[in-house]
Amino acid sequence: MNFPRIRAAMLSSRCLKRAGAAWFLSCCTALSFSGSFASPEAVTVPLWLWGAGTAAWFLALSFPCVLVPARAYPDDHFLLGASLLYAMLLMRSYGGKAPYVFAAAVLTALFLLWFPLLRQRDFRLFPLSLGWRGVIAAAVGWGVLFVAVSGGVTCLRYANYRTPNFDFGLFCQMFHNMKETLLPMTTSERNGLLSHFAVHLSPIWYVLLPFYCLFPSPYTLQAGQAVILASGLIPLYLLCRKRGLSPKSTVLFCALYALYPALSTGGFYDIHENCFLTPLLLGLFACYEYRRFRLMFAAALAVLLVKEDAAVYLLFFALYLFFSEKQRRRALLLAAVGLLYFVLAILWLQWQGEGAMFGRYANLTGDGGLLSLPGTLLRNPGFFLTQLFHTDSGSGGKLLYLFQLLIPLGGLPLMAGRPGRLLLLAPLLLNLLTQYVYQYDTGFQYSFGITAFLFYAAVLNGAELSPRLRPRALLGAGAACLLLFQTAVIPTLRDQLAYACEHQEELRLLQQAVSTVPEGASVTASCMLVAPLSQREELYELKYHPSPDTDYLVLDLRPAYRSESLQEARPFREAGYETVGYWDGAAEILRAPWVPAS
């Protein structure tokens, strides 16, 4: 037995850190047994038992220190890991009404604890070496994790019959028609046969069509969105390599991307064309960094194909190139391409449909329309400041939104070495200057574009930090990202899994009901039943189509939807529709009087 090493390990000045780690682990153990910390009496473990547990943890942590030289003691890592574990358990057990406020308190406490630790000159964050092959393997692993969680939640939403017509059922019907005719036609979007491209010009959807043709299922769309978002890891990796980041820093950036809450939660409201924005914009930035200008303009064209308003992101990037990078000729060309496409797309929508949806910025335009914006900005810039953080509800939703976007990145997008780089944050104005509540809610798809800009700014700013400071900043960002991921993402995953387990009989009845509707029949259905019935040419959502003119009516009779469904079905019953299938607590199917009995 090596008594000198035992004596050195037990009497080392680092014992205080080891004791702190043991205290955190003892708190973790007590919290695991009690399951709550909402009151002083919540943790009922006797004090003597808690003290004994702390001593036991201290001895267990001291054992590895006996086996290594004093200079290699892992006490710093023990304290970091134990405190982070306790913080995660606190977030998991928290049941209050303001989880992000509590998350801010936990992160503040972690910062105060970690700050003196990370300032130590002899602190080594990751003592193990890592090569670029390991980075690629880690990036693939993070991508698989993202697809499993994000795609898993959305696929469970569909399996649980919790996906609405807007914005999922209509896309399911659109892809069915694209598979049959190559045309993006829908009836459930505007209560009549209409191309989806008359509502939003999004030719990028054809990228997914070959995969849908191979696997024609709504699950393909849900999983496809997760894969598309995860593909942003490829240009992010390339950006890190170009900016000279170490393998370890690159792995941390990939981890931040995979755990970034806004990416996962933005996809939880089912598939949307905006999911293409994140990887395509990151690809655009990577092409610029590598000075592959032809590829950069090709990527810009791909961004434009996402949606008519995607051109605005190109304009913001052109501003950055013009003022910060002094790439004035290319910036002007990029802006011209974006503006030309934007004008043509608006003209197309006015010709084919109802025009572009600029109503979400009505608070800025008033009666003057979109063209009045530049004049208002020139004459009355103070008005825009009144709208920046204002919400119609009077809540602090926009400040919370900034917290959710910036804190998981450790504030790196704000640490610009040059003032001009702050232009990369300018797309935030798209989310903050509107009173359209979904635009500044990370639970919807409107954060995918700004996410790409934030990661680009984080990589640029992180690369300019000193080699000693950079891994510490990334570690803090990783801890914040992990805690907010646990706050925003994990509860949704648990909720979907619990619903699937607790409502197995109900879901079986719904599946049975949906499968009895004839394939070629025209159908009006309750909101959550549109997607499962989408493999047909004529389909409507009951709420927006109360006209009894389809062959069948399918009602959702689950407790949450029963009352609304029965009320909306009255015109159909009055028109002579008769019940041909009834599944108590699940669904009811009514047949039109002109449809012969089978």
Short mmCIF file of C-alpha atoms in Angstrom, two decimals, residues 137 139 239 291 398 437 513 532:
data_model
loop_
_atom_site.label_atom_id
_atom_site.label_comp_id
_atom_site.label_asym_id
_atom_site.label_seq_id
_atom_site.Cartn_x
_atom_site.Cartn_y
_atom_site.Cartn_z
CA ALA A 137 -17.16 10.45 -35.43
CA ALA A 139 -20.18 15.00 -35.10
CA LEU A 239 -16.47 26.61 -40.64
CA ARG A 291 -13.72 31.84 -50.91
CA LYS A 398 -39.12 38.90 -26.52
CA VAL A 437 -46.33 35.94 -31.26
CA ALA A 513 -61.44 4.25 -37.54
CA PRO A 532 -53.69 10.38 -41.13
#
